[in-house]
mmCIF file of N, CA, C and O in Angstrom:
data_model
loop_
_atom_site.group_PDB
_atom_site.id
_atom_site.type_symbol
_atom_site.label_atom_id
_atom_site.label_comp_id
_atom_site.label_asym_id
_atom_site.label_seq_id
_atom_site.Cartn_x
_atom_site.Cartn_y
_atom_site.Cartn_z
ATOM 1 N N UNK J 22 81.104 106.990 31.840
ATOM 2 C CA UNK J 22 82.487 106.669 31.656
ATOM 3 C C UNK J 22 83.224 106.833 32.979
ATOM 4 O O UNK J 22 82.846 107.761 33.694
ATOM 5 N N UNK J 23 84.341 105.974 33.455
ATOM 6 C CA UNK J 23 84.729 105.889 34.534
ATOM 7 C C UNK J 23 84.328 105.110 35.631
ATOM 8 O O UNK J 23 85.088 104.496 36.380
ATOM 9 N N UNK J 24 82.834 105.168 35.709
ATOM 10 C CA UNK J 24 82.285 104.261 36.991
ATOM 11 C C UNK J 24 82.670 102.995 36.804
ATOM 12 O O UNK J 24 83.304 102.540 35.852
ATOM 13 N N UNK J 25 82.124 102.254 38.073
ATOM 14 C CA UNK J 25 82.356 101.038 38.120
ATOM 15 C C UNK J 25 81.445 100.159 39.084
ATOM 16 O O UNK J 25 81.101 100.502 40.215
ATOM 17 N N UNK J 26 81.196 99.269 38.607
ATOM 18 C CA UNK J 26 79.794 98.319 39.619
ATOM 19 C C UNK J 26 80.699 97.524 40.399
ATOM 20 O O UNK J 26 81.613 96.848 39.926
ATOM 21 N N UNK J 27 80.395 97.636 41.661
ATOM 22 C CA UNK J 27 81.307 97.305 42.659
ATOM 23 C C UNK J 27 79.892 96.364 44.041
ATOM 24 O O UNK J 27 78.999 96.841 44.741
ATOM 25 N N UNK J 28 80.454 94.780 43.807
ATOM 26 C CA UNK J 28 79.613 93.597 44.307
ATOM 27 C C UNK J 28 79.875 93.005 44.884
ATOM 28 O O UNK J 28 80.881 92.360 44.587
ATOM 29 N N UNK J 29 79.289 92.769 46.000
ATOM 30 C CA UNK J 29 80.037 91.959 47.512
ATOM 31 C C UNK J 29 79.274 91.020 47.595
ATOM 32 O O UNK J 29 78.388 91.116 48.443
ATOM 33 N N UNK J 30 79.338 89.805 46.768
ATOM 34 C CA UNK J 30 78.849 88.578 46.769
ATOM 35 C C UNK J 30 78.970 87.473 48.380
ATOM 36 O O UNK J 30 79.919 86.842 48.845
ATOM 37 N N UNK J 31 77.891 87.608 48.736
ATOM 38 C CA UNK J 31 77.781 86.987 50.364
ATOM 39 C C UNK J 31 77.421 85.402 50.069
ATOM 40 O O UNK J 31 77.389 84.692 51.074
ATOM 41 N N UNK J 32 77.096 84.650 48.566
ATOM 42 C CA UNK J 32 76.703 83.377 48.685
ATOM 43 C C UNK J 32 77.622 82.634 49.305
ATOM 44 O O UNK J 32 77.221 81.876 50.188
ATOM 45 N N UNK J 33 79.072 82.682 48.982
ATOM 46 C CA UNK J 33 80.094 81.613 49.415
ATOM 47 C C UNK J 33 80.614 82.089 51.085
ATOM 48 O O UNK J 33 81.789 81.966 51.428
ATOM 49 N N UNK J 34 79.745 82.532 51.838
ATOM 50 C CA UNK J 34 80.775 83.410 53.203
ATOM 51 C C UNK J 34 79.756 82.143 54.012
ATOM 52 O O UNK J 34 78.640 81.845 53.587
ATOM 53 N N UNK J 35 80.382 81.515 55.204
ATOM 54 C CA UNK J 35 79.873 80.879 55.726
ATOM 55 C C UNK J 35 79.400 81.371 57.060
ATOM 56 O O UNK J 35 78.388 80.988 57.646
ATOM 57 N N UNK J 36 80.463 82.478 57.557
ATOM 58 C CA UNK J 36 79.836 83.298 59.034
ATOM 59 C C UNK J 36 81.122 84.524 58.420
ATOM 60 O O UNK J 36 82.100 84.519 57.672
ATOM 61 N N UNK J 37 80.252 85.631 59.415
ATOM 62 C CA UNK J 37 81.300 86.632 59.406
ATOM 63 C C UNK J 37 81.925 87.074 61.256
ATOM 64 O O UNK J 37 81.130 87.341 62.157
ATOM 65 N N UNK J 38 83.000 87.056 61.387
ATOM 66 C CA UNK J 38 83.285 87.337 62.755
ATOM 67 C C UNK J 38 83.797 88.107 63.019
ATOM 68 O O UNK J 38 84.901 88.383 62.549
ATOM 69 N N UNK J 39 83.098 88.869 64.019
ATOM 70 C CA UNK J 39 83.876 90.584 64.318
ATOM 71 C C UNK J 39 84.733 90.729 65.789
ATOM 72 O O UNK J 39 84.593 89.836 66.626
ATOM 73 N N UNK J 40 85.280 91.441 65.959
ATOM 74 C CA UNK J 40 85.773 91.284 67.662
ATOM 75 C C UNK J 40 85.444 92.909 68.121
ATOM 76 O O UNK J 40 86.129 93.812 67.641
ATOM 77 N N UNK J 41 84.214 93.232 69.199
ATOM 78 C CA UNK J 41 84.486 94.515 69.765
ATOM 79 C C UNK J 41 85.548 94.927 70.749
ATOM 80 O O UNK J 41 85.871 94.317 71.769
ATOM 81 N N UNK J 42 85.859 95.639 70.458
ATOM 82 C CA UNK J 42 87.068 96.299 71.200
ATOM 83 C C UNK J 42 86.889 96.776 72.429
ATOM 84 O O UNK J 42 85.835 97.392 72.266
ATOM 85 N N UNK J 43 87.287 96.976 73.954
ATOM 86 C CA UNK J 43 87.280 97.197 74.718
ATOM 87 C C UNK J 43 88.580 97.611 75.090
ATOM 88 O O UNK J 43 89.611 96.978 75.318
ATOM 89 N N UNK J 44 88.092 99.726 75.109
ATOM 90 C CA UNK J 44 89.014 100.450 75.015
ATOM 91 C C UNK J 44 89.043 100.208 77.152
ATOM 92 O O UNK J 44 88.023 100.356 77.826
ATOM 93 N N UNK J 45 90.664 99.774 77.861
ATOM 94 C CA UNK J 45 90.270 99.996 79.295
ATOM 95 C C UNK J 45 91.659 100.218 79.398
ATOM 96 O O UNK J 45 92.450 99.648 78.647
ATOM 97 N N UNK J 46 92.151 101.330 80.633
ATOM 98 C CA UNK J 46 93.668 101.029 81.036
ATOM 99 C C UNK J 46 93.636 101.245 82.647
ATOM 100 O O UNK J 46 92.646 101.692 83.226
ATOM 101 N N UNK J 47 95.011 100.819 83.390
ATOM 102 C CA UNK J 47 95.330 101.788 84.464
ATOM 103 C C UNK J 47 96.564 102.129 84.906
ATOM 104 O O UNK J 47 97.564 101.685 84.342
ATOM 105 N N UNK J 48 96.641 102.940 85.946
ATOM 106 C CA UNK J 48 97.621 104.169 86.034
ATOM 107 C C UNK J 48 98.394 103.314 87.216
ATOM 108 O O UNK J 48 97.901 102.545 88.042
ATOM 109 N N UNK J 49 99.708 103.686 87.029
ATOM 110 C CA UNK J 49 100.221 103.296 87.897
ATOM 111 C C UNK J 49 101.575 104.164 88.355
ATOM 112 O O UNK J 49 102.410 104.580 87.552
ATOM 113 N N UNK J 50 101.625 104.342 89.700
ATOM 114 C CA UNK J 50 101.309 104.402 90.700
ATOM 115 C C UNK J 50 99.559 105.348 90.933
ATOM 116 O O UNK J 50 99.316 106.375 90.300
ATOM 117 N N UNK J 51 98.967 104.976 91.525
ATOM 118 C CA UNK J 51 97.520 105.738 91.904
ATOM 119 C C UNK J 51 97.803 107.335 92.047
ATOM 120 O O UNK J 51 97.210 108.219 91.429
ATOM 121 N N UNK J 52 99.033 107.533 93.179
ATOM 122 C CA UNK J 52 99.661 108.537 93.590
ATOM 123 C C UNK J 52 101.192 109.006 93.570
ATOM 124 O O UNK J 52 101.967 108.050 93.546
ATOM 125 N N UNK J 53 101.712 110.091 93.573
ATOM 126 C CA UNK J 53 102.814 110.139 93.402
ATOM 127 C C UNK J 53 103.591 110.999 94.330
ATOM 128 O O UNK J 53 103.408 112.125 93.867
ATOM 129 N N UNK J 54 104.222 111.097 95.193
ATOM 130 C CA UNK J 54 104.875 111.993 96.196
ATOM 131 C C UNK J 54 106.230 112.361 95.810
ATOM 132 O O UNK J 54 107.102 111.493 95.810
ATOM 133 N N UNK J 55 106.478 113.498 95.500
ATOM 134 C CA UNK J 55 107.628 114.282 94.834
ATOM 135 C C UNK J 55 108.950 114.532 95.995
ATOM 136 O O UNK J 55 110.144 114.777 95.822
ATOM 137 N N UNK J 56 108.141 114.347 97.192
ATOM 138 C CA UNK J 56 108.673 114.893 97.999
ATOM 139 C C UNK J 56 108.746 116.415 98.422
ATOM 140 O O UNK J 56 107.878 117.268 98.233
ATOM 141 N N UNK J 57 110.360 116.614 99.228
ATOM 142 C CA UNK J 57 110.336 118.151 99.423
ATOM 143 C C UNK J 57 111.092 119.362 97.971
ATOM 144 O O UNK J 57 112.044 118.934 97.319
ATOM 145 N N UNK J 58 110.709 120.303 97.771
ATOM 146 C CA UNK J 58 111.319 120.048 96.256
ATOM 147 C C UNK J 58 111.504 122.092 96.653
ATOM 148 O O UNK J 58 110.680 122.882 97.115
ATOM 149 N N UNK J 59 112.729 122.259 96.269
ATOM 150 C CA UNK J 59 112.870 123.875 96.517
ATOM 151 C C UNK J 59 111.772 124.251 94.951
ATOM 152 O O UNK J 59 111.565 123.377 94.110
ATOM 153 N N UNK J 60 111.165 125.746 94.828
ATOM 154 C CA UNK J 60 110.631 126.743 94.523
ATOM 155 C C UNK J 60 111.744 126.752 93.134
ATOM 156 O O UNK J 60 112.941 126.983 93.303
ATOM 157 N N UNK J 61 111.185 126.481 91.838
ATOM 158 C CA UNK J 61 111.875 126.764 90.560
ATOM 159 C C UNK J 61 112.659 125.445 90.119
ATOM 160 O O UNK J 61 113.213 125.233 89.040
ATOM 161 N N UNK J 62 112.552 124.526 91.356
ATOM 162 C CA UNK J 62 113.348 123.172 90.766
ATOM 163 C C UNK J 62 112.471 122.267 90.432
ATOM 164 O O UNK J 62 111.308 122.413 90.809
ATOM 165 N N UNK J 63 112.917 120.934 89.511
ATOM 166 C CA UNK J 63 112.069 119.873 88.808
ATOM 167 C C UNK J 63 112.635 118.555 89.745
ATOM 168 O O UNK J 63 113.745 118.305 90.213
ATOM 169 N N UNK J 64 111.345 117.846 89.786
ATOM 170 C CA UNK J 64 111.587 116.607 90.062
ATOM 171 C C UNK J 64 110.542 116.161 89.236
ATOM 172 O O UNK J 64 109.537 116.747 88.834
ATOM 173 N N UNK J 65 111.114 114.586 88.984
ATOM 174 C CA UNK J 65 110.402 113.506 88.374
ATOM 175 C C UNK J 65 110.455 112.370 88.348
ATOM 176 O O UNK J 65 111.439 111.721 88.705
ATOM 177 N N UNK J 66 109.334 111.875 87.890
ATOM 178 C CA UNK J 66 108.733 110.932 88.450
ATOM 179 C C UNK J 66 107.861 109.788 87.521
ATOM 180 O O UNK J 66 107.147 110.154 86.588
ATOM 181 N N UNK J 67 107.985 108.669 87.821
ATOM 182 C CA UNK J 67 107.693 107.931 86.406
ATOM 183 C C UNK J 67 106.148 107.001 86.933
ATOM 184 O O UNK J 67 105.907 106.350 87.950
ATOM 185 N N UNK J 68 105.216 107.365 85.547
ATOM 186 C CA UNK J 68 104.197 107.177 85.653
ATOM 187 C C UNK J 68 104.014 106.420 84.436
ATOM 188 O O UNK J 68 104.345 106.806 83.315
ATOM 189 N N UNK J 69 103.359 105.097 84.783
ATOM 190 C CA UNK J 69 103.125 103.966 84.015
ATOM 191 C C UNK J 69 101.443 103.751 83.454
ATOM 192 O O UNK J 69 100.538 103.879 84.278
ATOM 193 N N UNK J 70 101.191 103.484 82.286
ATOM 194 C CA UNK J 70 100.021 103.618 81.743
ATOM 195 C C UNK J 70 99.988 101.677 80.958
ATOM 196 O O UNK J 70 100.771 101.111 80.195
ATOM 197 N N UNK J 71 98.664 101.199 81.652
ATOM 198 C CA UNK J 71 98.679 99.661 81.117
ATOM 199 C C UNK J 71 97.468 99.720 80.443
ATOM 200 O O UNK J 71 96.437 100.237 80.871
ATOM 201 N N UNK J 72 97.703 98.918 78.875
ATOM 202 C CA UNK J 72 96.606 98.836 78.828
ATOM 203 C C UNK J 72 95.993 97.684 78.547
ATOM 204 O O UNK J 72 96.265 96.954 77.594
ATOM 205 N N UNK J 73 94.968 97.461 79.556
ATOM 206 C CA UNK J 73 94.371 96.078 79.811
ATOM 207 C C UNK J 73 93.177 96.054 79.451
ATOM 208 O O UNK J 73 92.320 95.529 80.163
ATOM 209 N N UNK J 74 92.819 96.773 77.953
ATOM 210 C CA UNK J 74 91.859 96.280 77.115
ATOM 211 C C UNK J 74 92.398 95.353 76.131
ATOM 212 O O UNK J 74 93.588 95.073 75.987
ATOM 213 N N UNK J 75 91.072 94.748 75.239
ATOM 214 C CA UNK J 75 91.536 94.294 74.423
ATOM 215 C C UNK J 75 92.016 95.055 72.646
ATOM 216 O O UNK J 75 92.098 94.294 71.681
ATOM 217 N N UNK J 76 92.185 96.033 72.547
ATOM 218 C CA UNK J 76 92.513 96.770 71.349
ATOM 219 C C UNK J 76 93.620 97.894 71.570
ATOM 220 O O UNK J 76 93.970 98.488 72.590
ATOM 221 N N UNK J 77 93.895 97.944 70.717
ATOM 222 C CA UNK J 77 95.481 99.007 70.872
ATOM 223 C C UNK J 77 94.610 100.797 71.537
ATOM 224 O O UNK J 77 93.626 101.506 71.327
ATOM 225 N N UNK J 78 95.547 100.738 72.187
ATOM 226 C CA UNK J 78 95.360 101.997 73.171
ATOM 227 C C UNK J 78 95.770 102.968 72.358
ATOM 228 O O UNK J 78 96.846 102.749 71.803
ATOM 229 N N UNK J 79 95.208 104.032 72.107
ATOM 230 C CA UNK J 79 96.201 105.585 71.324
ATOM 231 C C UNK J 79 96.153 106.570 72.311
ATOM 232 O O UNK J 79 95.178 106.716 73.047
ATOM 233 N N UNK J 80 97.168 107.254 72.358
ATOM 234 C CA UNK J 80 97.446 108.294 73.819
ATOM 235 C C UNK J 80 97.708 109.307 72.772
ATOM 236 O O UNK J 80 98.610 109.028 71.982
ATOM 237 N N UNK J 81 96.925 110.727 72.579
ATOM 238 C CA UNK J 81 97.853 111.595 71.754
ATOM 239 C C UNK J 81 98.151 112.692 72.150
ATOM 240 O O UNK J 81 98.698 113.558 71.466
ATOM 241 N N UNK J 82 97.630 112.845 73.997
ATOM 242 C CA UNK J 82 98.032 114.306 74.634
ATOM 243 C C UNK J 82 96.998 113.479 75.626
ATOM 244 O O UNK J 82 96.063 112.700 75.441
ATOM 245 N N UNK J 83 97.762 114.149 76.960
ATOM 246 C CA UNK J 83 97.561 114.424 78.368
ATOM 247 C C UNK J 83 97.140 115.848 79.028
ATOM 248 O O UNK J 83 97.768 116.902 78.925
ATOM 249 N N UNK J 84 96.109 115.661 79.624
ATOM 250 C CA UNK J 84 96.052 117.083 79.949
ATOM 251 C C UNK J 84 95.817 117.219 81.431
ATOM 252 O O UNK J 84 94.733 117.042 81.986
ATOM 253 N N UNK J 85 97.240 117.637 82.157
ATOM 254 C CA UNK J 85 96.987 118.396 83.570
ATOM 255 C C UNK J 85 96.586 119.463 83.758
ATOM 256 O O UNK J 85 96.767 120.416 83.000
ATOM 257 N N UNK J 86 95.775 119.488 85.134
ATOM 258 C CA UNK J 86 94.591 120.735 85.293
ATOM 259 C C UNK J 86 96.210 121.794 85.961
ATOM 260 O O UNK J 86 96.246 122.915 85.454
ATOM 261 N N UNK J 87 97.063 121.574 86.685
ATOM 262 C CA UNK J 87 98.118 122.575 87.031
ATOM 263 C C UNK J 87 99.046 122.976 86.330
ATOM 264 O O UNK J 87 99.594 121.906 86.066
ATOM 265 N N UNK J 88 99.611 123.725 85.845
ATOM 266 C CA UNK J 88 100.852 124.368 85.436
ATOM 267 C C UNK J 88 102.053 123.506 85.658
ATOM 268 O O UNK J 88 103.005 123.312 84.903
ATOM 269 N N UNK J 89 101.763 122.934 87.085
ATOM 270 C CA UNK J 89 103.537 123.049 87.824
ATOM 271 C C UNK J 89 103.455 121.610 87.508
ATOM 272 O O UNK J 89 104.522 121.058 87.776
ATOM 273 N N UNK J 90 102.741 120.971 87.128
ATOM 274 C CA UNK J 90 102.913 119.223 86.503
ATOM 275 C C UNK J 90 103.104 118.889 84.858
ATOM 276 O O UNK J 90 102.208 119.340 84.143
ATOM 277 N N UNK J 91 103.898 118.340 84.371
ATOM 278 C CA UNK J 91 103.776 118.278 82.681
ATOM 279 C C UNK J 91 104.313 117.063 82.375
ATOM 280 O O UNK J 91 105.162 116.579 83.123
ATOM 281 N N UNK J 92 103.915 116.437 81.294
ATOM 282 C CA UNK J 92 104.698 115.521 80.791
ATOM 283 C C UNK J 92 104.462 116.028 79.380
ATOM 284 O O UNK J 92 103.612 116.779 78.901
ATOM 285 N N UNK J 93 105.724 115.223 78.761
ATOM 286 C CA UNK J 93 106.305 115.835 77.387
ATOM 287 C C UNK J 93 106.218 114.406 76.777
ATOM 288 O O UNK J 93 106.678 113.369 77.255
ATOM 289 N N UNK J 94 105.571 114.567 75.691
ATOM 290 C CA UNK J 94 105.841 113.481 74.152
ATOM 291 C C UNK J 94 105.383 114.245 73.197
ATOM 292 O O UNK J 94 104.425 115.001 73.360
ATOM 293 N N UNK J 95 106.309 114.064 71.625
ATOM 294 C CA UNK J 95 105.807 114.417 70.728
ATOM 295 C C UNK J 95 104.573 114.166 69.716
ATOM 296 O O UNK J 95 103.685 114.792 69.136
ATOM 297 N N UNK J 96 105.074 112.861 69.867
ATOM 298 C CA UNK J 96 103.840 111.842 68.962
ATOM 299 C C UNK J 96 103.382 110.933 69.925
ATOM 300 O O UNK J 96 103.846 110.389 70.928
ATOM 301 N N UNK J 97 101.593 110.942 68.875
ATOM 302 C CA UNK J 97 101.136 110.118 69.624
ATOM 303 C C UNK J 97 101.651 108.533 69.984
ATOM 304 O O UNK J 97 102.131 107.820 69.103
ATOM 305 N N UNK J 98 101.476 108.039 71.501
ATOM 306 C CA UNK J 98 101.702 106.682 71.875
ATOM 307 C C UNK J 98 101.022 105.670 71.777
ATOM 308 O O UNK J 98 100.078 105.655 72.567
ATOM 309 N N UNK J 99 101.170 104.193 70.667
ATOM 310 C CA UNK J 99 100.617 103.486 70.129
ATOM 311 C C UNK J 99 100.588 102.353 71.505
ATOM 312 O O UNK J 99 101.630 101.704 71.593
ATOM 313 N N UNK J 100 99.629 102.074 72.472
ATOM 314 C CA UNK J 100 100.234 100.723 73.232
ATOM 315 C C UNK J 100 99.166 99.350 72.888
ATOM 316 O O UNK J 100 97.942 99.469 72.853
ATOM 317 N N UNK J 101 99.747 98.322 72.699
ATOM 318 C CA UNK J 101 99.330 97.120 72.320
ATOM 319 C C UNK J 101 98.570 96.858 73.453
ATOM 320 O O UNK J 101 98.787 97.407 74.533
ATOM 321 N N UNK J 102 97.561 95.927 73.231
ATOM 322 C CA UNK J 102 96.860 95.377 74.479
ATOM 323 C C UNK J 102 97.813 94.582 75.146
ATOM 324 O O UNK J 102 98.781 94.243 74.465
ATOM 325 N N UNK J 103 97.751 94.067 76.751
ATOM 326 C CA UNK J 103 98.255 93.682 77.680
ATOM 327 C C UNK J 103 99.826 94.579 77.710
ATOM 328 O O UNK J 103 100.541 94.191 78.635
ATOM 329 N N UNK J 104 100.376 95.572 76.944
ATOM 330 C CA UNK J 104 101.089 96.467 77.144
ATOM 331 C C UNK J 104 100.963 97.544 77.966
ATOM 332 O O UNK J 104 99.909 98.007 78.401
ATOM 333 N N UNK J 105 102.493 98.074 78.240
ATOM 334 C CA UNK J 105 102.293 99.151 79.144
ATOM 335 C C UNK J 105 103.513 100.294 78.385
ATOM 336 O O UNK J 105 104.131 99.828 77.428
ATOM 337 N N UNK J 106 103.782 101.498 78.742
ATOM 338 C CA UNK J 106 104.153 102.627 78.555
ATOM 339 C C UNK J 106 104.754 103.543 79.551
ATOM 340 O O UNK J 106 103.842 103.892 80.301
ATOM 341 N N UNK J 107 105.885 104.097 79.904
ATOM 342 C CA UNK J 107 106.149 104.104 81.280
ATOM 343 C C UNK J 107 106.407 106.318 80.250
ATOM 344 O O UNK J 107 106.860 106.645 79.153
ATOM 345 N N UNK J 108 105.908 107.018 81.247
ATOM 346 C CA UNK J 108 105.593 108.872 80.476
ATOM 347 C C UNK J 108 106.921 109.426 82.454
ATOM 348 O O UNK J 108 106.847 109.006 83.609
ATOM 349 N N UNK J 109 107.507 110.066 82.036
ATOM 350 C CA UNK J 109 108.067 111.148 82.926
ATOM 351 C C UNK J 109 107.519 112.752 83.418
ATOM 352 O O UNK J 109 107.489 113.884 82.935
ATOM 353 N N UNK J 110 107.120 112.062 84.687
ATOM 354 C CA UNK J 110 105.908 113.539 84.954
ATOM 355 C C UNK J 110 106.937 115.009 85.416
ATOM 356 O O UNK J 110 108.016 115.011 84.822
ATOM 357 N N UNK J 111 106.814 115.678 85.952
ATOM 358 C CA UNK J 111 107.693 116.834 85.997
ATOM 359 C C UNK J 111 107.428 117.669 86.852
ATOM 360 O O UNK J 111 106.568 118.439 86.424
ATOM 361 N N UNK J 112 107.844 117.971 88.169
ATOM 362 C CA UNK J 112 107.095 118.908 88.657
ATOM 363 C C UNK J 112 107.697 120.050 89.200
ATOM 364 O O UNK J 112 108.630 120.336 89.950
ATOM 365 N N UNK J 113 107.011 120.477 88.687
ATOM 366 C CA UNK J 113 108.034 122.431 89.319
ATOM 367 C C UNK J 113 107.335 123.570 90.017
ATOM 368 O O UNK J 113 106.692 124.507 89.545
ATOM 369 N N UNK J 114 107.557 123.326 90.964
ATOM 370 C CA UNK J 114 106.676 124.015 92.401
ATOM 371 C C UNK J 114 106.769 125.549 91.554
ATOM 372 O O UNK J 114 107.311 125.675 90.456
ATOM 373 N N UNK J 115 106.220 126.479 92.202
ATOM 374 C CA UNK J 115 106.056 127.779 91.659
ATOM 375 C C UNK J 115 105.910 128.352 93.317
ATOM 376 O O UNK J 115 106.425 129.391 93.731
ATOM 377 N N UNK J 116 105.261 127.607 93.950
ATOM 378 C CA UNK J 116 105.146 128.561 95.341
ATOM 379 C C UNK J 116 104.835 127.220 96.452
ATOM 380 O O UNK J 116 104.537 126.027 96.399
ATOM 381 N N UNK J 117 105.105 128.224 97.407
ATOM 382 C CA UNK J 117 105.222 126.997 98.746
ATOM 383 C C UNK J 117 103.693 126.172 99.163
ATOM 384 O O UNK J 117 103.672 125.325 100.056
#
C-alpha cells in the first residue's frame, strides 16, 4: 500500500541532449595597489570577478590568507555565464 511503479518509457525519445558545464572565471584587476595607507585606516578597492564559463558561477565565501584584507557579502553570489560581479576588498594595515 502506498507504492508506486514509476516508468520512463524511452520508445518515443528520438536523442537525448545534455550540455557539460564548464565551471571557468577571471579576476580582475590581476593586482591591486592600495597605495600609502596610515596604520588602523581602510582603503578600498574594487575587484571584479567574470565568469567566462559556460554555467552559472556560485561564489559562497572568499577566503584571504591575511587578516588586514576582507571582503564582506552575506549571501551567496549567483553570476550568469558571460557575467561579471564587481566585491569591495578592504584593507587595513595593522603594521608598517
Amino acid at each position: 500500500m502506498g507504492e508506486e511503479e514509476r516508468v520512463f518509457n524511452l520508445v518515443d525519445i528520438d536523442s537525448i541532449t545534455y550540455t557539460e558545464f564548464e565551471i571557468n572565471l577571471s579576476v580582475e584587476p590581476d593586482e591591486i595597489d592600495f597605495g600609502e595607507i596610515r596604520i588602523g585606516h581602510v582603503q578600498n578597492a574594487l575587484l571584479t570577478i567574470n565568469n567566462i564559463g559556460n554555467g552559472e558561477l556560485i561564489i559562497s565565501s572568499i577566503d584571504l590568507e591575511e587578516g588586514i584584507f576582507s571582503i564582506f557579502f552575506e549571501d551567496s553570489i549567483f553570476i550568469a555565464p558571460n557575467q561579471s560581479f564587481e566585491f569591495t576588498v578592504n584593507f587595513t594595515p595593522d603594521d608598517v
